[in-house]
Amino acid sequence: MAVEIRTLAIEPIRNTYGHTARRFGDKPATRYQEASFDIEAKINFHYKPLWDPQRTLNDNARTNIKMVDWYSVTDPRQYYYGSYVANRAKMQEVAESNFSFCDKNNVVENLNENLKNDLLRLLVPFRHMELAANMNNSKIAGDAVAATVAQMHIFTAMDRLGMGQYLSRIALMIDGATGQGLDKSKDYWMNDPLLQPLRKLAEDTLVIDDWFELSFVQNLLIDGFMYPFVYEVYDKIIQKDGGVCLSMLTEFMRDWHKETQRWVNAMCKTVYAENDENKILMESWTKLWIPVIKNTFLNLANEIGCVESLNEIESDLNCRLAKFGLIVSGESK
Amino acid sequence: MSAKNRKLNLKDKYQYLTRDMAWEPTYQDKKDIFPEEDFEGIKIKDWSKWEDPFRLTMDSYWKYQAEKEKKLYAIFDAFAQNNGHQNISDARYVNALKLFLSGVSPLEYAAFQGYAKVGRQFSGAGARVACQMQAIDELRHSQTQQHAMSHYNKHFNGLHDPAHMHDRVWFLSVPKSFFDDARSAGPFEFLTAISFSFEYVLTNLLFVPFMSGAAYNGDMATVTFGFSAQSDEARHMTLGLEVIKFILEQHEDNVPIIQKWIDKWFWRGFRLLSLVGMMMDYMLPNKVMSWAEAWETYYEKSGGALFKDLERYGIRPPKYQDVANAAKNHISHQAWATFYQYSKATNFHTWMPDESEMKWLAEKYPDSFDKYYRPRFEYWDRKQKEGERFYNDTLPQLCQVCQIPAIFTEHESPSVLSLRQVEYNEERYHFCSDGCADIFNDEPEKYIQAWLPVHQIYQGNCDGSNVSEVVSNYYNINLGKDNLDYDGSPDQKRWQEIKNNGSK
Ligand SMILES: [Fe+2]
Ligand SMILES: [Fe+2]
Ligand SMILES: [Zn+2]
């Protein structure tokens, strides 16, 4: 008899929260499920924002993309805060040991002066691109209307800040931690004609209002060019120029981009498949932005002698788009 | 930035690793990139004067936070495995968690959204980065709270739909409208409201009471969460102070604007805290301290020192501070009396304090409890024993600003209800106090929009024409299971089974 009572009292009366059960059934839920679905306020907002009086707080209409349920966009990595920081902590451990290896062996110090200067001019300025990406993703996190979507973007915003910091540290290794290298690099960013298209591109993204367009342009299209270009193509050229170990200092970025493509692809695939209006919008953004982005990198590609790589990058990107059905007709040269 | 020939010190290095990544735009107009920075009238002459309130690069952030999360989730796992809920002081305690999960946790998520937004809105990159770090921290809090309460939800009623309830339930519009108010304001007011008034001035009266309540009542999951969040909160508090000092130092024209916001957010925060006050005085089986003691320690003493410090900027203590100080002897009792009556429409149980609790209350509130509240409570208690537990079936009049029913009394006459009215555009609006009426008068166009739960029910927008329909259809609260008196509730029965079993 006592045993019977014990089971009765200890037996759970439900397996998960109501909002989780409505989606996944009343069964034990994962931590990702309990932390990510339907926790953002949806209705009955009290006041129109002073900064956007046409719309409510958490308004679906901050993008032109239409989704019946934004929670159908989920993270294939199933990151919630805890699993996100756990993963990044591991990645930064590797990065830290790479940085300290290079430090101990004077890897950067021993580079020839030309290459050092090239790095300040052609690699380090991408820290500014990272900052723009950081701002853009923070905006998206504030505007997105489902926690599954918003959290992927705040994670990305912080990642971009972190990668901008890794790039900055390369300059600090070049300049002996005086800041002179960063000043020089920033001067290139502001004034060198070679970098102006990039800076213009960054500033142009900062005035995109539609948050999903911004995510599409930043996290898929721009990154789809920038990451292979900087961290694969240019990385090989650095190696040829004598910076063999330098790749260690950008390993984080390569690993990161590989991982990031998973959620970006999944998000775009789901949104694209939702309805024809979304398809038309995403196609028009692709048509508009790919030529602009490609052109932006043209100067740089010329300078480092790898123009043909841009075509490869473009066709890889088109393959990525094609995987979720987005096929851009016509030439974009 | 000007570089020297020597190694950077920590402060300069951190600036190179954060704000120096930003630049003065030339291809787009700065006003188009930061269109929301000016409309509140705050004047910032020089963002470079921003002092980073903490220096934490992302690599260390990931590392420290991951260590904290690892420890925290190890405790959560052990708690669930060992049925840690059986070790709490008494099942009545869980009602404090119900209030917390449906009233506070959704605010953590709203804070995440608000900080992500201002983390983009400011043209000063140092401030943006600090705000973004708070954004992701607040996401952390919202998620770890879901996880901390997950096990409780499996064993007690009323925790089952916090976000859904937060959007709908009458008393939850008090915290929700508070945060909606801040989020719908401009970026500088948001920071004054949340970083300064909420995180810096009042956090010890919100977060800390719940966490120490957990400690006193054997709730390991919540205690561990609270400890783990403490170092995040320390960062949020330093941001709150830096924000206010920075804005005040930037331009003298900012002083009256900030003063107005401090007045407003102090009052709004004080009203919100009446829910915490009643939790401390009535819902914790093992009491930590009384609400009046908490107010004295954390507001009158600490707040007093803070506002002394801010005097040099031309800032005075918040308007109606004296009203709030005097009200510390009343609001928790008034709030509990209200929830006791309206227990059909809550997601938690209420009850009358037993004799030893009444004694404690009388000791802690020598000037108010026996005189104003005990007689009513004893009467209700008697009625309940006679089988006539009192439930109020009418719908109360809500304050247009704080959205609390008109339950508070006049500053100097605790037996007179405090009621104010304002006529605006031929419409009459009701308020609980001069504090709330002032807030309305300053921005009537904002506050006439308020989604007042009682009005909404009358207008038929809440899936039902009477309280029971609204409660079950719209709120998703199970009448008699999630609410009404604790005495006779399913929670109580299960708890007795657990206890009887343990003693065998
Ligand atoms: Fe928090
Ligand atoms: Fe906080
Ligand atoms: Zn009020």
Tab-separated table of C-alpha atoms in Angstrom, chain B residues 24-409:
chain	number	residue	atom	x	y	z
B	24	GLU	CA	32.298	57.474	-38.971
B	25	PRO	CA	30.123	56.617	-41.968
B	26	THR	CA	30.454	58.630	-45.165
B	27	TYR	CA	28.478	56.645	-47.727
B	28	GLN	CA	25.293	56.752	-45.732
B	29	ASP	CA	24.065	59.595	-43.609
B	30	LYS	CA	24.709	58.909	-39.953
B	31	LYS	CA	21.120	59.989	-39.220
B	32	ASP	CA	19.829	57.242	-41.477
B	33	ILE	CA	21.981	54.644	-39.771
B	34	PHE	CA	20.932	55.790	-36.306
B	35	PRO	CA	17.512	57.332	-36.872
B	36	GLU	CA	16.266	56.791	-33.314
B	37	GLU	CA	18.992	58.521	-31.385
B	38	ASP	CA	17.646	62.074	-31.325
B	39	PHE	CA	13.901	62.102	-30.946
B	40	GLU	CA	13.805	61.985	-27.166
B	41	GLY	CA	15.718	65.250	-26.915
B	42	ILE	CA	18.740	63.748	-25.177
B	43	LYS	CA	21.895	65.516	-26.320
B	44	ILE	CA	25.074	63.504	-26.696
B	45	LYS	CA	28.037	65.651	-27.619
B	46	ASP	CA	30.735	63.064	-27.489
B	47	TRP	CA	30.249	59.310	-27.352
B	48	SER	CA	33.988	58.830	-26.867
B	49	LYS	CA	33.469	59.929	-23.269
B	50	TRP	CA	31.515	56.726	-22.643
B	51	GLU	CA	33.305	54.694	-19.967
B	52	ASP	CA	33.003	50.979	-20.552
B	53	PRO	CA	31.224	49.715	-17.434
B	54	PHE	CA	33.026	46.372	-17.690
B	55	ARG	CA	35.681	44.898	-19.927
B	56	LEU	CA	34.806	41.514	-21.223
B	57	THR	CA	35.921	40.334	-24.632
B	58	MET	CA	33.810	37.666	-26.266
B	59	ASP	CA	36.325	34.867	-25.795
B	60	SER	CA	36.268	35.336	-22.022
B	61	TYR	CA	32.532	35.837	-22.059
B	62	TRP	CA	32.029	32.441	-23.724
B	63	LYS	CA	34.448	30.796	-21.357
B	64	TYR	CA	33.048	32.165	-18.091
B	65	GLN	CA	29.446	31.791	-19.075
B	66	ALA	CA	29.967	28.222	-20.257
B	67	GLU	CA	31.532	27.326	-16.922
B	68	LYS	CA	28.591	28.827	-15.082
B	69	GLU	CA	26.065	27.071	-17.284
B	70	LYS	CA	27.769	23.739	-16.838
B	71	LYS	CA	27.535	23.949	-13.070
B	72	LEU	CA	23.982	25.205	-13.196
B	73	TYR	CA	22.672	22.442	-15.411
B	74	ALA	CA	24.447	19.813	-13.339
B	75	ILE	CA	22.361	21.008	-10.390
B	76	PHE	CA	19.158	21.066	-12.462
B	77	ASP	CA	19.792	17.489	-13.549
B	78	ALA	CA	20.438	16.336	-10.014
B	79	PHE	CA	17.403	18.234	-8.776
B	80	ALA	CA	15.121	16.474	-11.257
B	81	GLN	CA	16.686	13.100	-10.677
B	82	ASN	CA	16.347	13.291	-6.915
B	83	ASN	CA	12.887	14.869	-7.012
B	84	GLY	CA	14.270	17.930	-5.306
B	85	HIS	CA	10.813	19.472	-5.149
B	86	GLN	CA	10.084	17.202	-2.202
B	87	ASN	CA	12.625	19.040	-0.083
B	88	ILE	CA	10.985	22.435	-0.108
B	89	SER	CA	9.543	23.894	3.086
B	90	ASP	CA	5.920	23.499	2.060
B	91	ALA	CA	3.956	23.293	-1.181
B	92	ARG	CA	2.522	26.740	-0.571
B	93	TYR	CA	5.996	28.006	-1.450
B	94	VAL	CA	5.557	26.903	-5.073
B	95	ASN	CA	2.967	29.644	-5.524
B	96	ALA	CA	5.796	32.172	-5.349
B	97	LEU	CA	7.368	30.318	-8.273
B	98	LYS	CA	4.118	30.488	-10.226
B	99	LEU	CA	4.106	34.234	-9.764
B	100	PHE	CA	7.757	34.405	-10.764
B	101	LEU	CA	7.508	32.227	-13.861
B	102	SER	CA	4.451	33.929	-15.294
B	103	GLY	CA	5.222	37.437	-14.035
B	104	VAL	CA	9.001	37.811	-14.176
B	105	SER	CA	10.477	35.272	-16.615
B	106	PRO	CA	8.664	36.760	-19.633
B	107	LEU	CA	10.217	40.084	-18.653
B	108	GLU	CA	13.646	38.519	-19.016
B	109	TYR	CA	12.762	37.709	-22.592
B	110	ALA	CA	11.372	41.223	-23.143
B	111	ALA	CA	14.620	42.585	-21.700
B	112	PHE	CA	16.541	40.511	-24.222
B	113	GLN	CA	14.522	42.075	-27.023
B	114	GLY	CA	14.868	45.583	-25.647
B	115	TYR	CA	18.623	45.350	-25.217
B	116	ALA	CA	19.111	43.792	-28.645
B	117	LYS	CA	17.252	46.796	-30.020
B	118	VAL	CA	19.222	49.482	-28.164
B	119	GLY	CA	22.331	47.418	-28.887
B	120	ARG	CA	21.777	48.599	-32.439
B	121	GLN	CA	20.214	52.034	-31.899
B	122	PHE	CA	23.051	53.976	-30.284
B	123	SER	CA	25.745	55.497	-32.438
B	124	GLY	CA	28.230	54.963	-29.600
B	125	ALA	CA	29.756	51.521	-30.128
B	126	GLY	CA	30.950	51.169	-26.537
B	127	ALA	CA	27.388	51.513	-25.280
B	128	ARG	CA	26.067	49.211	-27.996
B	129	VAL	CA	28.409	46.401	-27.066
B	130	ALA	CA	27.538	46.650	-23.364
B	131	CYS	CA	23.826	46.534	-24.243
B	132	GLN	CA	24.245	43.529	-26.522
B	133	MET	CA	25.980	41.614	-23.766
B	134	GLN	CA	23.058	42.338	-21.526
B	135	ALA	CA	20.711	41.239	-24.309
B	136	ILE	CA	22.216	37.774	-24.510
B	137	ASP	CA	22.434	37.568	-20.705
B	138	GLU	CA	18.719	38.286	-20.439
B	139	LEU	CA	18.007	35.586	-22.978
B	140	ARG	CA	20.015	33.342	-20.708
B	141	HIS	CA	17.870	34.246	-17.725
B	142	SER	CA	14.650	33.648	-19.585
B	143	GLN	CA	15.831	30.219	-20.689
B	144	THR	CA	17.463	29.052	-17.473
B	145	GLN	CA	14.283	30.028	-15.642
B	146	GLN	CA	12.204	27.875	-17.974
B	147	HIS	CA	14.599	25.035	-17.251
B	148	ALA	CA	14.766	25.646	-13.506
B	149	MET	CA	10.970	25.553	-13.228
B	150	SER	CA	10.546	22.685	-15.642
B	151	HIS	CA	10.638	20.091	-12.904
B	152	TYR	CA	8.214	22.012	-10.693
B	153	ASN	CA	5.816	22.231	-13.597
B	154	LYS	CA	5.727	18.449	-13.702
B	155	HIS	CA	4.617	18.215	-10.085
B	156	PHE	CA	2.526	21.304	-9.362
B	157	ASN	CA	-0.309	23.136	-11.065
B	158	GLY	CA	-0.307	26.651	-12.422
B	159	LEU	CA	3.162	26.719	-13.957
B	160	HIS	CA	1.990	25.183	-17.188
B	161	ASP	CA	1.596	28.154	-19.530
B	162	PRO	CA	3.582	31.188	-18.401
B	163	ALA	CA	4.065	33.033	-21.714
B	164	HIS	CA	0.468	32.482	-22.786
B	165	MET	CA	-0.764	33.818	-19.448
B	166	HIS	CA	1.619	36.759	-19.487
B	167	ASP	CA	-0.072	37.975	-22.675
B	168	ARG	CA	-3.579	37.708	-21.228
B	169	VAL	CA	-4.113	37.393	-17.481
B	170	TRP	CA	-5.383	40.519	-15.695
B	171	PHE	CA	-2.691	40.937	-13.036
B	172	LEU	CA	0.099	39.953	-15.418
B	173	SER	CA	-0.661	43.064	-17.421
B	174	VAL	CA	1.023	44.884	-14.530
B	175	PRO	CA	4.518	43.550	-15.316
B	176	LYS	CA	3.813	43.283	-19.034
B	177	SER	CA	2.694	46.889	-19.432
B	178	PHE	CA	5.710	47.966	-17.408
B	179	PHE	CA	8.099	46.429	-19.910
B	180	ASP	CA	6.002	47.346	-22.929
B	181	ASP	CA	6.162	50.917	-21.684
B	182	ALA	CA	9.954	50.811	-21.543
B	183	ARG	CA	10.362	48.982	-24.846
B	184	SER	CA	8.054	51.326	-26.699
B	185	ALA	CA	9.979	54.361	-25.416
B	186	GLY	CA	13.136	55.657	-27.048
B	187	PRO	CA	16.540	54.072	-26.399
B	188	PHE	CA	17.615	56.522	-23.703
B	189	GLU	CA	14.397	56.191	-21.767
B	190	PHE	CA	14.609	52.414	-22.077
B	191	LEU	CA	18.026	52.454	-20.428
B	192	THR	CA	16.913	54.879	-17.750
B	193	ALA	CA	13.919	52.666	-17.048
B	194	ILE	CA	15.511	49.244	-17.133
B	195	SER	CA	19.255	49.670	-16.651
B	196	PHE	CA	19.058	52.401	-14.083
B	197	SER	CA	15.715	52.358	-12.272
B	198	PHE	CA	15.090	48.640	-12.538
B	199	GLU	CA	18.507	46.959	-12.524
B	200	TYR	CA	20.392	49.465	-10.442
B	201	VAL	CA	17.891	50.984	-8.038
B	202	LEU	CA	15.251	48.287	-7.601
B	203	THR	CA	16.808	44.924	-8.476
B	204	ASN	CA	17.497	44.093	-4.839
B	205	LEU	CA	13.790	44.371	-4.255
B	206	LEU	CA	12.748	42.142	-7.106
B	207	PHE	CA	15.255	39.516	-7.925
B	208	VAL	CA	16.862	39.132	-4.526
B	209	PRO	CA	13.623	38.497	-2.576
B	210	PHE	CA	12.712	35.636	-4.891
B	211	MET	CA	16.192	34.146	-4.678
B	212	SER	CA	16.527	34.426	-0.928
B	213	GLY	CA	12.956	33.180	-0.616
B	214	ALA	CA	14.119	30.110	-2.497
B	215	ALA	CA	17.095	29.693	-0.186
B	216	TYR	CA	14.936	29.912	2.945
B	217	ASN	CA	12.461	27.434	1.543
B	218	GLY	CA	14.757	24.681	0.353
B	219	ASP	CA	14.416	25.342	-3.376
B	220	MET	CA	17.840	24.368	-4.687
B	221	ALA	CA	17.014	24.845	-8.357
B	222	THR	CA	16.035	28.475	-7.988
B	223	VAL	CA	18.802	29.291	-5.533
B	224	THR	CA	21.401	27.928	-7.901
B	225	PHE	CA	19.938	29.841	-10.775
B	226	GLY	CA	19.983	32.997	-8.677
B	227	PHE	CA	23.617	32.605	-7.713
B	228	SER	CA	24.548	31.870	-11.259
B	229	ALA	CA	22.837	34.998	-12.540
B	230	GLN	CA	24.457	37.201	-9.908
B	231	SER	CA	27.608	38.004	-11.851
B	232	ASP	CA	25.469	38.889	-14.893
B	233	GLU	CA	23.433	41.206	-12.721
B	234	ALA	CA	26.569	42.839	-11.377
B	235	ARG	CA	27.445	43.777	-14.952
B	236	HIS	CA	23.924	45.027	-15.602
B	237	MET	CA	24.077	47.240	-12.541
B	238	THR	CA	27.362	48.858	-13.528
B	239	LEU	CA	25.862	49.542	-16.944
B	240	GLY	CA	22.868	51.163	-15.265
B	241	LEU	CA	24.996	53.564	-13.301
B	242	GLU	CA	27.288	54.392	-16.216
B	243	VAL	CA	24.316	55.133	-18.462
B	244	ILE	CA	22.869	57.690	-16.109
B	245	LYS	CA	26.161	59.408	-15.328
B	246	PHE	CA	27.131	59.511	-18.978
B	247	ILE	CA	23.875	61.094	-20.116
B	248	LEU	CA	23.928	63.620	-17.281
B	249	GLU	CA	27.516	64.596	-17.996
B	250	GLN	CA	26.891	65.056	-21.699
B	251	HIS	CA	24.602	68.065	-21.538
B	252	GLU	CA	22.794	70.082	-18.903
B	253	ASP	CA	19.620	69.982	-20.983
B	254	ASN	CA	19.520	66.262	-20.296
B	255	VAL	CA	19.047	66.754	-16.559
B	256	PRO	CA	15.317	67.633	-16.512
B	257	ILE	CA	14.534	64.834	-18.982
B	258	ILE	CA	16.366	62.263	-16.889
B	259	GLN	CA	14.738	63.580	-13.720
B	260	LYS	CA	11.311	63.138	-15.276
B	261	TRP	CA	12.156	59.585	-16.284
B	262	ILE	CA	13.569	58.762	-12.860
B	263	ASP	CA	10.350	60.031	-11.273
B	264	LYS	CA	8.255	58.005	-13.665
B	265	TRP	CA	10.189	54.766	-13.478
B	266	PHE	CA	10.614	54.913	-9.755
B	267	TRP	CA	6.864	55.118	-9.372
B	268	ARG	CA	6.139	52.477	-11.946
B	269	GLY	CA	8.729	50.189	-10.371
B	270	PHE	CA	7.360	50.799	-6.905
B	271	ARG	CA	3.862	49.828	-8.039
B	272	LEU	CA	5.141	46.705	-9.755
B	273	LEU	CA	6.940	45.719	-6.578
B	274	SER	CA	3.712	45.467	-4.605
B	275	LEU	CA	3.479	41.980	-6.132
B	276	VAL	CA	6.876	41.140	-4.685
B	277	GLY	CA	5.922	42.624	-1.336
B	278	MET	CA	2.925	40.352	-0.999
B	279	MET	CA	5.039	37.395	-2.058
B	280	MET	CA	7.546	38.102	0.710
B	281	ASP	CA	5.002	38.727	3.440
B	282	TYR	CA	2.394	36.113	2.561
B	283	MET	CA	3.566	33.480	0.110
B	284	LEU	CA	6.809	32.294	1.668
B	285	PRO	CA	6.234	29.647	4.342
B	286	ASN	CA	9.676	30.507	5.729
B	287	LYS	CA	9.970	34.262	5.681
B	288	VAL	CA	13.175	36.035	4.784
B	289	MET	CA	12.397	39.544	5.917
B	290	SER	CA	9.326	41.688	5.689
B	291	TRP	CA	8.628	43.886	2.703
B	292	ALA	CA	8.952	46.956	4.909
B	293	GLU	CA	12.398	45.823	6.054
B	294	ALA	CA	13.474	45.132	2.497
B	295	TRP	CA	12.274	48.561	1.401
B	296	GLU	CA	14.123	50.226	4.257
B	297	THR	CA	17.359	48.414	3.565
B	298	TYR	CA	17.404	48.389	-0.197
B	299	TYR	CA	15.578	51.553	-1.060
B	300	GLU	CA	15.636	53.989	1.801
B	301	LYS	CA	19.265	53.277	2.740
B	302	SER	CA	20.940	52.303	-0.550
B	303	GLY	CA	18.724	54.519	-2.681
B	304	GLY	CA	19.297	57.396	-0.312
B	305	ALA	CA	23.056	57.099	-0.747
B	306	LEU	CA	22.691	56.823	-4.510
B	307	PHE	CA	20.589	59.938	-4.875
B	308	LYS	CA	22.945	61.824	-2.563
B	309	ASP	CA	25.661	60.872	-5.032
B	310	LEU	CA	23.627	62.063	-8.008
B	311	GLU	CA	22.916	65.431	-6.383
B	312	ARG	CA	26.009	66.934	-7.999
B	313	TYR	CA	24.396	66.435	-11.389
B	314	GLY	CA	21.301	68.315	-10.292
B	315	ILE	CA	19.249	65.166	-9.747
B	316	ARG	CA	16.969	64.949	-6.706
B	317	PRO	CA	15.344	61.827	-5.231
B	318	PRO	CA	12.264	60.626	-7.110
B	319	LYS	CA	9.031	62.533	-6.713
B	320	TYR	CA	6.555	60.760	-4.375
B	321	GLN	CA	9.403	58.918	-2.687
B	322	ASP	CA	7.830	59.901	0.647
B	323	VAL	CA	4.523	58.326	-0.424
B	324	ALA	CA	6.295	55.102	-1.321
B	325	ASN	CA	8.247	55.082	1.920
B	326	ALA	CA	5.092	55.443	3.980
B	327	ALA	CA	3.263	52.856	1.881
B	328	LYS	CA	5.754	50.149	2.773
B	329	ASN	CA	3.545	49.335	5.766
B	330	HIS	CA	0.474	48.757	3.654
B	331	ILE	CA	0.921	47.627	0.087
B	332	SER	CA	1.756	43.973	0.708
B	333	HIS	CA	-1.393	43.492	2.821
B	334	GLN	CA	-3.563	45.350	0.355
B	335	ALA	CA	-2.237	43.309	-2.524
B	336	TRP	CA	-2.674	39.972	-0.741
B	337	ALA	CA	-6.201	40.880	0.284
B	338	THR	CA	-6.932	41.548	-3.383
B	339	PHE	CA	-5.465	38.317	-4.671
B	340	TYR	CA	-7.258	36.412	-1.930
B	341	GLN	CA	-10.589	37.745	-3.196
B	342	TYR	CA	-9.807	37.320	-6.872
B	343	SER	CA	-8.321	33.877	-6.524
B	344	LYS	CA	-10.682	32.511	-9.170
B	345	ALA	CA	-8.731	34.422	-11.785
B	346	THR	CA	-5.145	33.668	-10.789
B	347	ASN	CA	-2.771	30.858	-11.676
B	348	PHE	CA	-1.794	30.369	-8.049
B	349	HIS	CA	-3.428	29.604	-4.736
B	350	THR	CA	-4.084	32.032	-1.938
B	351	TRP	CA	-4.838	31.459	1.722
B	352	MET	CA	-5.248	33.294	4.969
B	353	PRO	CA	-2.157	33.468	7.176
B	354	ASP	CA	-2.349	31.171	10.170
B	355	GLU	CA	-2.067	32.433	13.737
B	356	SER	CA	1.738	32.299	13.890
B	357	GLU	CA	1.967	34.152	10.590
B	358	MET	CA	-0.465	36.778	11.805
B	359	LYS	CA	1.768	37.190	14.807
B	360	TRP	CA	4.811	37.665	12.609
B	361	LEU	CA	2.959	40.214	10.498
B	362	ALA	CA	1.860	42.107	13.591
B	363	GLU	CA	5.453	42.223	14.803
B	364	LYS	CA	6.801	43.380	11.500
B	365	TYR	CA	4.029	45.898	10.964
B	366	PRO	CA	3.244	47.210	14.449
B	367	ASP	CA	1.547	50.352	13.136
B	368	SER	CA	-0.591	48.873	10.439
B	369	PHE	CA	-1.294	45.144	10.522
B	370	ASP	CA	-3.440	44.739	13.629
B	371	LYS	CA	-5.177	48.023	13.063
B	372	TYR	CA	-6.079	47.854	9.401
B	373	TYR	CA	-5.713	44.314	8.127
B	374	ARG	CA	-5.993	41.681	10.850
B	375	PRO	CA	-9.707	42.231	11.498
B	376	ARG	CA	-10.604	41.652	7.859
B	377	PHE	CA	-8.317	38.632	7.595
B	378	GLU	CA	-9.754	37.054	10.744
B	379	TYR	CA	-13.234	37.638	9.433
B	380	TRP	CA	-12.405	35.925	6.130
B	381	ASP	CA	-10.743	33.111	8.013
B	382	ARG	CA	-13.849	32.580	10.139
B	383	LYS	CA	-16.043	32.625	7.061
B	384	GLN	CA	-13.848	30.061	5.401
B	385	LYS	CA	-14.074	27.774	8.402
B	386	GLU	CA	-17.808	28.112	8.198
B	387	GLY	CA	-17.595	26.922	4.622
B	388	GLU	CA	-18.033	30.334	3.048
B	389	ARG	CA	-14.624	31.103	1.595
B	390	PHE	CA	-14.923	34.625	0.207
B	391	TYR	CA	-14.468	35.117	-3.521
B	392	ASN	CA	-15.177	38.385	-5.231
B	393	ASP	CA	-17.076	37.915	-8.478
B	394	THR	CA	-17.056	41.494	-9.671
B	395	LEU	CA	-14.358	42.914	-11.878
B	396	PRO	CA	-12.208	45.606	-10.298
B	397	GLN	CA	-11.435	49.082	-11.626
B	398	LEU	CA	-7.853	49.176	-12.918
B	399	CYS	CA	-5.440	52.067	-12.856
B	400	GLN	CA	-4.889	53.294	-16.419
B	401	VAL	CA	-1.107	53.396	-15.926
B	402	CYS	CA	0.101	50.708	-13.505
B	403	GLN	CA	-2.969	48.521	-14.184
B	404	ILE	CA	-3.304	47.464	-10.567
B	405	PRO	CA	-6.895	47.479	-9.255
B	406	ALA	CA	-7.811	50.519	-7.185
B	407	ILE	CA	-6.741	48.978	-3.884
B	408	PHE	CA	-4.213	51.385	-2.477
B	409	THR	CA	-4.970	53.958	0.159
